[in-house]
Coordinates of C-alpha atoms in Angstrom, one line a residue:
Chain A
M909 CA -25.9 114.9 -30.3
R910 CA -23.9 116.6 -33.2
H911 CA -22.6 119.1 -30.7
F912 CA -21.5 116.5 -28.3
I913 CA -19.7 114.5 -31.0
A914 CA -18.0 117.6 -32.2
L915 CA -16.9 118.5 -28.7
T916 CA -15.6 115.0 -28.1
C917 CA -13.6 115.0 -31.3
C918 CA -12.2 118.4 -30.4
V919 CA -11.1 117.3 -27.0
V920 CA -9.6 114.1 -28.4
G921 CA -7.9 115.9 -31.2
C922 CA -6.4 118.4 -28.8
V923 CA -5.0 115.9 -26.3
S924 CA -3.8 113.7 -29.1
A925 CA -1.9 116.5 -30.7
S926 CA -0.4 117.5 -27.3
A927 CA 0.9 114.0 -26.7
G928 CA 1.9 113.1 -30.2
G929 CA 5.5 112.8 -31.2
S930 CA 8.4 111.9 -29.0
A931 CA 11.2 114.3 -28.2
S932 CA 14.7 113.0 -29.1
R933 CA 16.2 111.2 -26.2
P934 CA 19.9 111.4 -25.3
S935 CA 22.1 108.4 -25.8
T936 CA 24.3 109.2 -22.7
L937 CA 23.5 109.9 -19.1
P938 CA 23.7 113.6 -18.2
I939 CA 26.3 114.6 -15.7
V940 CA 24.3 115.3 -12.6
E941 CA 24.4 114.9 -8.9
L942 CA 21.9 112.6 -7.4
T943 CA 20.5 112.3 -3.9
R944 CA 20.5 108.9 -2.4
A945 CA 17.5 107.8 -0.4
D946 CA 19.6 108.1 2.7
G947 CA 20.1 111.8 1.9
H948 CA 23.7 111.7 0.6
L949 CA 24.5 113.6 -2.6
E950 CA 26.4 111.5 -5.1
P951 CA 27.5 112.3 -8.7
L952 CA 25.7 110.0 -11.2
Q953 CA 29.0 108.7 -12.5
V954 CA 29.9 107.6 -9.0
A955 CA 26.5 105.9 -8.7
L956 CA 27.4 103.9 -11.8
A957 CA 30.6 102.8 -10.1
G958 CA 32.3 102.0 -13.4
S959 CA 29.9 99.1 -13.9
M960 CA 27.4 98.0 -16.5
T961 CA 24.3 99.4 -14.8
V962 CA 20.5 98.8 -15.0
I963 CA 18.6 101.9 -13.9
D964 CA 15.0 101.4 -12.9
L965 CA 12.8 104.5 -13.0
W966 CA 9.9 104.0 -10.6
A967 CA 7.5 105.6 -8.2
T968 CA 5.8 104.3 -5.0
W969 CA 2.3 104.6 -6.5
C970 CA 3.2 102.8 -9.7
T971 CA 1.9 99.2 -9.5
A972 CA 3.6 98.1 -12.6
C973 CA 6.9 99.3 -11.1
E974 CA 6.2 97.1 -8.1
Q975 CA 5.8 94.1 -10.4
E976 CA 9.3 94.9 -11.9
R977 CA 11.0 94.9 -8.5
P978 CA 11.3 91.2 -7.9
K979 CA 12.8 90.7 -11.3
L980 CA 15.4 93.4 -10.6
E981 CA 16.2 91.9 -7.3
R982 CA 16.7 88.5 -8.9
L983 CA 18.8 90.2 -11.7
S984 CA 21.0 91.9 -9.1
A985 CA 21.4 88.7 -7.2
A986 CA 22.3 86.7 -10.3
Y987 CA 24.7 89.1 -12.0
G988 CA 25.8 91.4 -9.3
A989 CA 28.9 89.3 -8.7
R990 CA 29.7 89.5 -12.4
G991 CA 29.8 93.2 -12.5
L992 CA 26.2 94.3 -13.0
R993 CA 24.9 97.1 -10.9
V994 CA 21.2 97.7 -10.4
I995 CA 20.0 101.0 -9.1
G996 CA 16.5 102.5 -8.7
L997 CA 15.7 106.1 -9.5
N998 CA 12.5 107.3 -7.8
I999 CA 10.7 109.9 -9.9
G1000 CA 8.8 112.8 -8.6
E1001 CA 8.5 111.9 -4.9
S1002 CA 10.0 113.4 -1.7
A1003 CA 12.7 111.6 0.3
D1004 CA 10.3 111.1 3.2
V1005 CA 7.8 109.3 1.0
V1006 CA 10.5 107.1 -0.5
R1007 CA 12.1 106.3 2.8
A1008 CA 8.8 105.3 4.3
Y1009 CA 8.1 103.1 1.4
L1010 CA 11.5 101.5 1.5
G1011 CA 11.0 100.9 5.2
E1012 CA 8.2 98.5 4.3
K1013 CA 9.5 97.1 1.0
R1014 CA 13.1 96.4 1.8
V1015 CA 14.7 97.0 -1.6
S1016 CA 18.2 95.6 -1.6
Y1017 CA 19.7 97.7 -4.4
P1018 CA 20.5 101.5 -4.0
I1019 CA 17.7 104.0 -4.5
Y1020 CA 18.3 107.5 -5.8
L1021 CA 15.8 110.4 -5.9
D1022 CA 14.7 112.6 -8.7
P1023 CA 12.0 114.6 -6.9
D1024 CA 11.6 117.3 -9.4
F1025 CA 11.8 115.2 -12.6
R1026 CA 15.1 116.8 -13.5
L1027 CA 16.8 113.7 -14.6
A1028 CA 13.7 112.0 -16.0
D1029 CA 13.2 115.1 -18.2
A1030 CA 16.8 115.1 -19.2
L1031 CA 16.5 111.5 -20.2
G1032 CA 13.4 112.2 -22.1
E1033 CA 11.5 109.5 -20.3
K1034 CA 7.7 109.7 -20.0
R1035 CA 6.7 106.4 -18.6
L1036 CA 7.0 104.4 -15.5
P1037 CA 8.5 101.9 -15.1
T1038 CA 11.4 102.4 -17.5
I1039 CA 14.5 100.2 -17.5
L1040 CA 17.7 101.7 -18.8
V1041 CA 20.8 99.6 -19.6
V1042 CA 23.8 101.8 -19.2
E1043 CA 27.4 101.0 -20.1
P1044 CA 30.2 102.0 -17.6
N1045 CA 31.0 105.1 -19.8
G1046 CA 27.4 106.3 -19.3
R1047 CA 26.2 105.4 -22.7
I1048 CA 22.5 104.3 -22.7
V1049 CA 22.4 101.1 -24.8
H1050 CA 18.8 100.1 -24.2
R1051 CA 15.5 101.4 -22.9
A1052 CA 12.5 99.2 -22.1
A1053 CA 9.2 99.3 -20.3
S1054 CA 10.0 96.2 -18.3
L1055 CA 12.8 93.8 -17.7
D1056 CA 12.0 91.5 -20.5
A1057 CA 13.8 88.7 -22.3
E1058 CA 15.3 91.0 -24.9
T1059 CA 16.7 93.3 -22.2
L1060 CA 18.1 90.4 -20.2
A1061 CA 19.8 89.0 -23.3
L1062 CA 21.4 92.3 -24.0
I1063 CA 22.6 92.7 -20.4
K1064 CA 24.1 89.2 -20.6
S1065 CA 25.8 90.0 -23.9
K1066 CA 27.2 93.2 -22.5
L1067 CA 28.5 91.3 -19.5
S1068 CA 30.1 88.9 -22.0
L1069 CA 28.2 86.1 -20.6
D1070 CA 26.9 85.0 -23.9
P1071 CA 29.0 84.9 -27.1
Chain B
M1384 CA -6.2 92.5 -8.3
T1385 CA -2.6 93.2 -9.0
G1386 CA -2.8 96.7 -7.8
S1387 CA -1.6 95.8 -4.4
S1388 CA 1.2 98.1 -3.5
G1389 CA 1.7 98.5 0.1
A1390 CA 2.4 102.1 1.0
R1391 CA 1.3 104.5 -1.6
R1392 CA 2.8 107.7 -0.3
E1393 CA 2.4 111.3 -1.3
S1394 CA 4.2 111.9 -4.6
F1395 CA 4.0 114.6 -7.2
T1396 CA 4.5 118.2 -6.4
L1397 CA 2.1 120.6 -8.1
R1398 CA 4.8 122.0 -10.2
A1399 CA 5.9 118.6 -11.3
K1400 CA 2.3 117.6 -12.0
A1401 CA 1.9 120.6 -14.2
R1402 CA 5.1 120.0 -16.0
R1403 CA 4.3 116.4 -16.5
A1404 CA 0.8 117.0 -17.9
Q1405 CA 1.8 116.2 -21.4
T1406 CA 4.3 113.5 -20.6
A1407 CA 1.9 110.7 -19.7
N1408 CA 2.9 107.3 -18.7
P1409 CA 0.8 104.2 -19.2
Q1410 CA 1.7 102.4 -16.0
G1411 CA 1.0 105.5 -14.0
A1412 CA -2.3 105.8 -15.7
A1413 CA -3.0 102.2 -14.8
V1414 CA -3.0 103.4 -11.2
A1415 CA -5.5 106.0 -12.2
V1416 CA -7.9 103.8 -14.0
G1417 CA -6.9 100.2 -13.5
I1418 CA -6.8 99.6 -9.8
E1419 CA -9.2 96.7 -10.2
R1420 CA -8.4 95.9 -13.7
S1421 CA -11.9 97.0 -14.5
H1422 CA -11.0 99.2 -17.4
P1423 CA -10.1 97.1 -20.4
A1424 CA -8.5 99.8 -22.5
A1425 CA -6.4 101.0 -19.6
W1426 CA -5.4 97.4 -18.9
V1427 CA -4.3 97.2 -22.5
L1428 CA -2.0 100.1 -21.9
A1429 CA -1.0 99.2 -18.4
S1430 CA 0.2 95.7 -19.3
G1431 CA 3.5 97.0 -20.3
C1432 CA 4.9 93.6 -19.4
F1433 CA 3.7 91.7 -22.4
W1434 CA 7.3 91.5 -23.5
L1435 CA 7.7 89.2 -20.5
A1436 CA 9.8 86.2 -21.5
V1437 CA 9.2 86.6 -25.1
V1438 CA 11.3 83.6 -25.8
A1439 CA 11.4 82.2 -22.3
H1440 CA 11.0 78.7 -23.5
A1441 CA 14.2 79.0 -25.4
E1442 CA 16.2 80.5 -22.7
P1443 CA 18.2 78.9 -19.9
A1444 CA 16.3 78.3 -16.7
S1445 CA 18.1 81.1 -14.9
D1446 CA 16.6 83.6 -17.3
A1447 CA 13.1 82.3 -16.8
V1448 CA 13.6 82.5 -13.1
I1449 CA 14.8 86.1 -13.2
L1450 CA 11.9 87.1 -15.4
G1451 CA 9.5 85.3 -13.2
Q1452 CA 8.5 82.9 -15.9
S1453 CA 9.8 79.7 -14.6
K1454 CA 6.6 77.9 -15.5
Q1455 CA 6.8 77.4 -19.2
G1456 CA 4.1 76.6 -21.8
V1457 CA 0.4 76.7 -21.4
R1458 CA -0.6 77.4 -17.9
V1459 CA -3.4 78.8 -15.8
D1460 CA -2.4 82.2 -14.5
E1461 CA -5.7 83.5 -13.0
F1462 CA -8.7 82.0 -11.2
R1463 CA -11.7 83.9 -9.9
L1464 CA -15.0 82.9 -8.3
R1465 CA -17.9 85.3 -7.9
M1466 CA -21.3 84.9 -6.4
T1467 CA -23.8 87.6 -7.1
T1468 CA -27.4 87.9 -5.9
Y1469 CA -29.7 90.3 -7.6
Y1470 CA -33.1 91.0 -6.0
Q1471 CA -35.6 93.4 -7.6
E1472 CA -39.0 94.5 -6.5
G1473 CA -41.4 96.7 -8.5
R1474 CA -44.3 96.8 -10.8
G1475 CA -44.5 97.1 -14.5
Y1476 CA -47.4 97.2 -16.9
Q1477 CA -45.9 94.5 -19.1
S1478 CA -46.3 92.0 -16.3
Q1479 CA -49.6 90.1 -15.9
A1480 CA -48.9 89.4 -12.2
G1481 CA -51.6 92.0 -11.2
S1482 CA -54.9 93.3 -12.4
I1483 CA -55.6 93.3 -16.1
A1484 CA -55.4 97.0 -16.4
G1485 CA -52.7 97.7 -13.8
P1486 CA -49.0 97.0 -13.4
G1487 CA -48.0 93.5 -12.4
S1488 CA -45.2 92.5 -10.1
E1489 CA -41.6 92.4 -11.4
R1490 CA -40.2 90.7 -8.3
A1491 CA -37.3 88.5 -9.1
L1492 CA -34.3 86.9 -7.3
I1493 CA -31.3 86.0 -9.5
V1494 CA -28.4 84.1 -8.1
Q1495 CA -25.4 84.1 -10.4
P1496 CA -22.3 82.1 -9.5
M1497 CA -19.4 82.7 -11.9
V1498 CA -16.0 81.1 -12.6
L1499 CA -13.2 82.8 -14.5
V1500 CA -10.1 81.1 -15.6
G1501 CA -7.2 82.9 -17.2
I1502 CA -4.9 80.8 -19.4
R1503 CA -1.5 82.0 -20.6
Q1504 CA -0.8 80.2 -23.9
S1505 CA 2.4 82.1 -24.6
S1506 CA 3.9 85.5 -23.9
R1507 CA 1.7 87.0 -26.6
I1508 CA -1.4 84.9 -26.4
H1509 CA -3.8 84.9 -23.4
H1510 CA -7.3 83.4 -23.0
E1511 CA -10.0 84.0 -20.5
V1512 CA -12.8 81.6 -20.0
V1513 CA -15.9 82.7 -18.0
V1514 CA -18.7 80.4 -17.0
P1515 CA -21.7 82.4 -15.7
V1516 CA -24.7 80.5 -14.3
D1517 CA -28.0 82.3 -13.7
I1518 CA -30.5 80.9 -11.3
V1519 CA -33.6 83.0 -11.7
S1520 CA -36.4 82.7 -9.1
A1521 CA -39.1 85.0 -10.3
A1522 CA -42.3 85.0 -8.3
S1523 CA -43.9 86.9 -11.0
A1524 CA -41.3 88.9 -12.9
N1525 CA -43.2 88.5 -16.1
A1526 CA -46.2 86.8 -17.6
L1527 CA -44.4 83.6 -18.2
D1528 CA -44.0 82.8 -14.6
V1529 CA -47.6 83.6 -13.8
I1530 CA -48.8 81.3 -16.5
S1531 CA -46.5 78.5 -15.7
H1532 CA -46.2 78.4 -11.9
A1533 CA -45.6 80.7 -9.1
S1534 CA -42.0 81.1 -7.9
A1535 CA -40.7 79.6 -11.1
V1536 CA -37.1 78.8 -11.1
N1537 CA -35.2 79.1 -14.4
E1538 CA -31.6 78.2 -14.9
A1539 CA -29.3 79.6 -17.5
I1540 CA -25.7 78.7 -18.3
G1541 CA -23.2 80.3 -20.6
V1542 CA -19.6 80.2 -21.7
E1543 CA -17.5 83.2 -22.7
L1544 CA -14.1 82.8 -24.3
T1545 CA -12.0 85.9 -24.8
S1546 CA -8.6 85.7 -26.4
R1547 CA -5.9 88.3 -26.6
F1548 CA -3.2 88.3 -29.3
D1549 CA -0.3 90.7 -29.0
L1550 CA 0.7 91.0 -32.6
T1551 CA 3.5 93.5 -31.9
D1552 CA 4.4 95.7 -29.0
D1553 CA 1.8 98.2 -30.2
D1554 CA -0.9 96.1 -31.9
R1555 CA -3.3 93.9 -30.2
L1556 CA -6.1 91.7 -31.5
T1557 CA -8.9 90.4 -29.3
S1558 CA -11.6 87.9 -30.1
N1559 CA -14.5 86.7 -28.1
L1560 CA -17.0 83.9 -28.4
T1561 CA -20.0 83.5 -26.2
W1562 CA -22.7 81.0 -25.9
H1563 CA -25.7 81.2 -23.6
E1564 CA -28.5 78.7 -23.0
E1565 CA -31.7 78.7 -20.9
E1566 CA -35.0 77.0 -21.3
P1567 CA -36.8 79.2 -23.8
F1568 CA -33.7 81.1 -25.1
G1569 CA -30.4 80.4 -26.7
S1570 CA -27.8 83.0 -27.8
G1571 CA -24.3 83.0 -29.4
S1572 CA -22.0 85.9 -30.3
F1573 CA -18.7 86.4 -31.9
G1574 CA -16.6 89.5 -31.8
L1575 CA -13.2 90.9 -33.0
G1576 CA -11.3 93.9 -31.8
Y1577 CA -8.1 95.6 -32.7
S1578 CA -6.2 98.2 -30.7
R1579 CA -3.1 100.2 -31.5
A1580 CA -0.9 102.0 -29.0
M1581 CA 0.3 105.3 -30.3
A1582 CA 2.4 108.4 -29.4
D1583 CA 4.9 106.6 -27.2
D1584 CA 2.1 104.5 -25.6
N1585 CA 0.3 107.6 -24.5
A1586 CA -2.8 106.9 -26.5
T1587 CA -4.7 103.8 -27.7
L1588 CA -7.1 103.7 -30.6
G1589 CA -9.5 100.7 -30.7
I1590 CA -12.1 99.4 -33.1
S1591 CA -14.2 96.4 -32.5
G1592 CA -17.2 94.6 -33.9
Q1593 CA -19.6 92.0 -32.5
A1594 CA -22.4 89.8 -34.0
T1595 CA -25.0 88.3 -31.8
F1596 CA -27.6 85.7 -32.7
D1597 CA -30.6 84.9 -30.5
R1598 CA -33.0 82.1 -31.0
F1599 CA -36.0 81.6 -28.6
D1600 CA -39.4 80.1 -28.2
Y1601 CA -42.1 82.4 -29.5
L1602 CA -44.1 82.3 -26.2
Q1603 CA -47.4 84.1 -26.2
P1604 CA -48.9 86.0 -23.2
N1605 CA -51.4 83.1 -22.8
G1606 CA -48.6 80.5 -22.6
D1607 CA -49.0 79.2 -26.2
R1608 CA -45.8 78.6 -28.1
Y1609 CA -45.6 79.3 -31.8
G1610 CA -42.4 77.7 -32.8
R1611 CA -39.0 79.5 -32.6
R1612 CA -38.0 83.1 -33.6
N1613 CA -34.6 84.7 -34.2
R1614 CA -33.0 88.1 -33.8
T1615 CA -29.6 89.3 -34.7
A1616 CA -27.5 92.2 -33.6
L1617 CA -24.5 93.8 -35.2
N1618 CA -22.4 96.1 -33.1
G1619 CA -19.4 98.3 -33.9
N1620 CA -17.3 100.4 -31.5
L1621 CA -14.7 103.0 -31.9
S1622 CA -12.7 104.0 -28.8
F1623 CA -9.8 106.3 -28.1
L1624 CA -7.9 106.5 -24.8
Q1625 CA -5.5 109.3 -24.1
L1626 CA -3.2 109.8 -21.1
L1627 CA -3.3 113.4 -20.1
S1628 CA -0.7 113.1 -17.4
P1629 CA 0.9 110.3 -15.5
T1630 CA -2.2 110.2 -13.3
T1631 CA -4.9 111.3 -15.6
V1632 CA -6.7 109.3 -18.3
F1633 CA -9.4 110.4 -20.7
D1634 CA -11.2 108.1 -23.0
A1635 CA -14.1 108.4 -25.4
S1636 CA -16.0 105.9 -27.4
Y1637 CA -18.8 105.6 -29.9
G1638 CA -20.9 102.5 -30.4
L1639 CA -23.4 101.7 -33.2
T1640 CA -25.7 98.7 -32.9
F1641 CA -28.2 97.4 -35.5
Q1642 CA -30.8 94.8 -34.4
Q1643 CA -33.1 92.9 -36.6
G1644 CA -35.7 90.2 -36.1
T1645 CA -38.2 89.6 -33.4
L1646 CA -37.1 92.2 -30.9
E1647 CA -40.1 92.2 -28.5
T1648 CA -40.4 90.0 -25.5
S1649 CA -43.1 87.9 -27.0
Y1650 CA -44.9 87.0 -23.7
N1651 CA -45.0 90.6 -22.5
S1652 CA -48.5 92.2 -22.8
V1653 CA -50.0 95.6 -23.0
P1654 CA -53.2 96.7 -21.2
M1655 CA -56.0 97.9 -23.5
E1656 CA -58.0 101.0 -22.9
G1657 CA -60.9 100.3 -20.6
G1658 CA -59.1 97.9 -18.5
A1659 CA -60.9 94.8 -19.7
S1660 CA -58.2 93.1 -21.8
R1661 CA -54.6 92.9 -22.9
T1662 CA -52.8 92.4 -26.1
K1663 CA -49.3 91.1 -26.8
E1664 CA -46.3 93.4 -27.1
L1665 CA -45.0 94.2 -30.6
F1666 CA -41.8 96.0 -31.6
P1667 CA -40.6 97.3 -35.0
H1668 CA -38.6 94.7 -36.9
S1669 CA -35.3 96.6 -36.6
R1670 CA -33.6 99.0 -34.2
T1671 CA -30.6 101.2 -34.7
R1672 CA -28.8 102.4 -31.5
H1673 CA -26.1 105.0 -31.0
A1674 CA -24.1 105.6 -27.8
V1675 CA -21.4 108.1 -27.2
Q1676 CA -19.4 108.1 -24.0
A1677 CA -16.6 110.1 -22.4
R1678 CA -14.8 109.3 -19.2
I1679 CA -12.0 110.8 -17.2
A1680 CA -10.1 109.3 -14.3
Q1681 CA -7.7 111.1 -12.0
H1682 CA -5.4 109.5 -9.5
L1683 CA -4.4 111.5 -6.4
P1684 CA -1.2 109.9 -5.1
Q1685 CA -1.1 112.0 -2.0
S1686 CA -4.3 110.6 -0.6
H1687 CA -4.3 107.2 -2.5
T1688 CA -7.5 108.3 -4.2
T1689 CA -8.8 107.8 -7.7
L1690 CA -11.8 109.7 -9.0
R1691 CA -13.7 108.8 -12.1
A1692 CA -16.4 110.6 -14.0
A1693 CA -18.3 109.5 -17.0
Y1694 CA -21.0 110.8 -19.3
R1695 CA -23.0 108.7 -21.9
Y1696 CA -25.5 109.8 -24.4
Y1697 CA -27.8 107.2 -26.1
T1698 CA -30.4 107.4 -28.7
D1699 CA -32.1 104.9 -31.0
S1700 CA -34.6 104.5 -33.7
F1701 CA -37.4 103.9 -31.2
Q1702 CA -37.0 107.6 -30.3
L1703 CA -35.5 106.8 -26.9
F1704 CA -33.0 109.3 -25.7
A1705 CA -31.0 108.8 -22.6
H1706 CA -28.3 110.5 -20.5
T1707 CA -26.1 108.9 -17.9
A1708 CA -23.8 110.5 -15.5
E1709 CA -21.5 108.4 -13.3
F1710 CA -19.1 109.1 -10.6
E1711 CA -16.7 106.8 -8.8
L1712 CA -14.4 107.2 -5.9
H1713 CA -11.7 104.7 -5.2
Q1714 CA -10.0 105.1 -1.9
Y1715 CA -7.3 103.0 -0.2
L1716 CA -8.4 102.9 3.4
F1717 CA -5.3 100.8 4.3
P1718 CA -2.5 99.6 2.2
R1719 CA -4.4 96.5 1.2
L1720 CA -8.0 97.6 1.6
L1721 CA -9.6 99.5 -1.2
A1722 CA -13.1 101.0 -1.0
R1723 CA -15.1 102.1 -4.1
G1724 CA -18.1 104.2 -3.9
T1725 CA -20.3 104.8 -7.0
F1726 CA -23.1 107.0 -7.9
R1727 CA -24.9 106.8 -11.2
Y1728 CA -27.8 108.9 -12.5
Y1729 CA -29.8 107.9 -15.6
T1730 CA -32.7 109.5 -17.4
Q1731 CA -34.5 108.5 -20.5
T1732 CA -37.5 109.4 -22.6
G1733 CA -39.9 106.6 -23.3
V1734 CA -40.1 104.9 -26.7
D1735 CA -42.6 106.5 -29.0
F1736 CA -44.9 103.5 -28.9
F1737 CA -45.1 103.1 -25.1
S1738 CA -48.6 102.9 -23.7
T1739 CA -50.2 101.6 -20.5
A1740 CA -53.7 101.9 -21.9
L1741 CA -53.7 101.1 -25.6
P1742 CA -56.6 102.6 -27.6
L1743 CA -59.0 99.9 -28.7
Q1744 CA -58.7 101.0 -32.3
H1745 CA -54.9 100.5 -32.2
S1746 CA -53.9 98.5 -35.3
P1747 CA -52.6 95.0 -34.4
L1748 CA -49.8 95.6 -36.8
Q1749 CA -48.5 98.7 -35.1
P1750 CA -45.8 98.6 -32.4
R1751 CA -46.8 98.8 -28.8
T1752 CA -45.3 98.1 -25.4
A1753 CA -46.0 98.6 -21.7
D1754 CA -42.5 97.5 -20.7
S1755 CA -41.4 99.6 -17.8
D1756 CA -37.8 99.5 -19.2
L1757 CA -39.0 101.5 -22.2
A1758 CA -41.1 104.0 -20.3
E1759 CA -39.9 107.5 -19.4
F1760 CA -38.1 107.4 -16.1
H1761 CA -35.0 108.4 -14.3
A1762 CA -33.0 106.1 -12.1
Q1763 CA -30.3 106.3 -9.5
E1764 CA -27.8 103.7 -8.5
Y1765 CA -25.3 103.9 -5.6
G1766 CA -23.2 101.4 -4.1
L1767 CA -20.1 100.4 -2.1
K1768 CA -17.4 97.8 -2.8
L1769 CA -14.6 96.7 -0.5
L1770 CA -11.6 95.0 -2.0
W1771 CA -9.0 93.3 0.2
L1772 CA -5.7 92.6 -1.5
T1773 CA -4.3 89.7 0.3
R1774 CA -0.7 88.7 0.3
G1775 CA 0.5 87.3 -3.0
Q1776 CA -1.8 87.9 -5.9
S1777 CA -5.1 87.0 -4.3
S1778 CA -8.1 89.3 -3.5
L1779 CA -11.4 89.2 -1.8
D1780 CA -14.2 91.6 -2.4
I1781 CA -17.8 92.3 -1.3
S1782 CA -20.1 94.8 -2.9
W1783 CA -23.6 96.1 -2.5
F1784 CA -25.5 98.3 -5.0
H1785 CA -28.9 99.8 -4.8
Y1786 CA -30.9 100.8 -7.9
S1787 CA -34.1 102.7 -7.8
R1788 CA -36.2 103.9 -10.6
S1789 CA -38.9 106.6 -10.7
N1790 CA -41.4 104.3 -12.3
G1791 CA -41.4 101.9 -9.4
L1792 CA -38.5 99.4 -9.6
D1793 CA -36.0 98.9 -6.9
A1794 CA -33.1 96.4 -6.9
N1795 CA -30.4 95.4 -4.6
V1796 CA -27.3 93.6 -5.8
I1797 CA -24.9 91.9 -3.4
S1798 CA -21.7 90.3 -4.7
F1799 CA -18.9 88.3 -3.2
G1800 CA -15.7 87.6 -5.2
Y1801 CA -12.4 85.8 -4.8
G1802 CA -9.6 85.8 -7.2
T1803 CA -6.0 84.7 -7.3
G1804 CA -3.2 84.8 -9.8
F1805 CA -0.4 82.2 -10.4

């Protein structure tokens, strides 16, 4: 019994230590080239298209990501005409996997790929889903685990829809 | 139920997996451990959406629509129905449905309909009400039925209220209140729990406590009733959950329970040496129980598979020691059809006052039992569950489990469930 408790504490302590502390996260998007789901390479700045942008970090196996998608679709539909751009960034999956998924799910906003976690690591993001709100100049002004009321209020304020 | 997701395709490369081993993510972990919402701690982490519509009621309707919270105020957001039948067959020495010296029948059929209603009070407060009903048809599960009448039917009803309060993004308070009533027995309990997400939501530490009060008729093996008796139980739990990678979750817990009062089943009896008579069961007045458990779950996105393994060690002041090993395989057969296979092995020593032939000179004040649950035995349980995630937020499931014990008890459990979210 004592040995088991000691072993458990050791394991818990080790994994806790390994996960503790968050690395500093950049406040601007790195300058990288992204692959679109359709295979085309595109600089990230082009993907932003000079717009206030919401970036959704997701994966096909992430059920919480799937729950975010309808909200992002509605957000895109509601504020796309007012200059908001919504893009999805798939994390850690191959183009084939993502394309097969999109074939079934019909996502209306553009999807980009980060199959080797390069951008996710550069952003310092550890969780999925993650919602980033990015200004046209690439500055990350907000990070959230979901599209919530706080995030939506910020987006609206940045679009100058609210005083 | 919400773990629908149509196509779950292959995902992480091995290199990426290795690199991500220390950059866990709660929602990914939810895939690993929370496919059926069956893991409370994981669900705590996985519900990264509790910021949903924090002030939805104060926002214009368009915001509420975007956030999917167009229905404001208190509302029902989940409804589940379940029908479980439990049939056991076996023999135990505590039962008088047999010869005086030998084991009696433990045959029983239990039908348990259950209703669950989830109520969202606000973005940070959620309640769950469960109403289980037990209909027990025991041909001779224990002495009581033999004394009263064969094929006795006993009904029991209960109410369980669990509430969840998200104090902050990281802090959650839970409370639960239960009440249970059946003919010779009434029970109530109250519990509080607190959990805190740490390390960028990669870990959760939880502490909880529960107090249970039972009051029951003091039925004797010969059918006499000597008023009412009580027992109380105080329980404390400490748990820790750690995401090891986006698809790997580890959790460990320790539980301490202290029971006091009339702990024996007063109408159970113990055969006396010589086979000519029986005496009533008697337990010590208190019992202290310890349980330590560790679990790990791994999701394999490439094959849409989740594996779980768990180990539990238990000991108590009755000198009962038990080990449990459990394995689960969750496999998506089709995008909306999930199969779960389980295997569980359990072994325990008997309590130190177990006897199936009590010496005649045994003091009437000394503890004794012939309850097969407290004998030395090992048991195996295996089963299969199929869960169909229908369109929307509904699900249907059917499951079958078989339990067999080395000291002569076999049970089959069949369950049907339906659930939907709003």
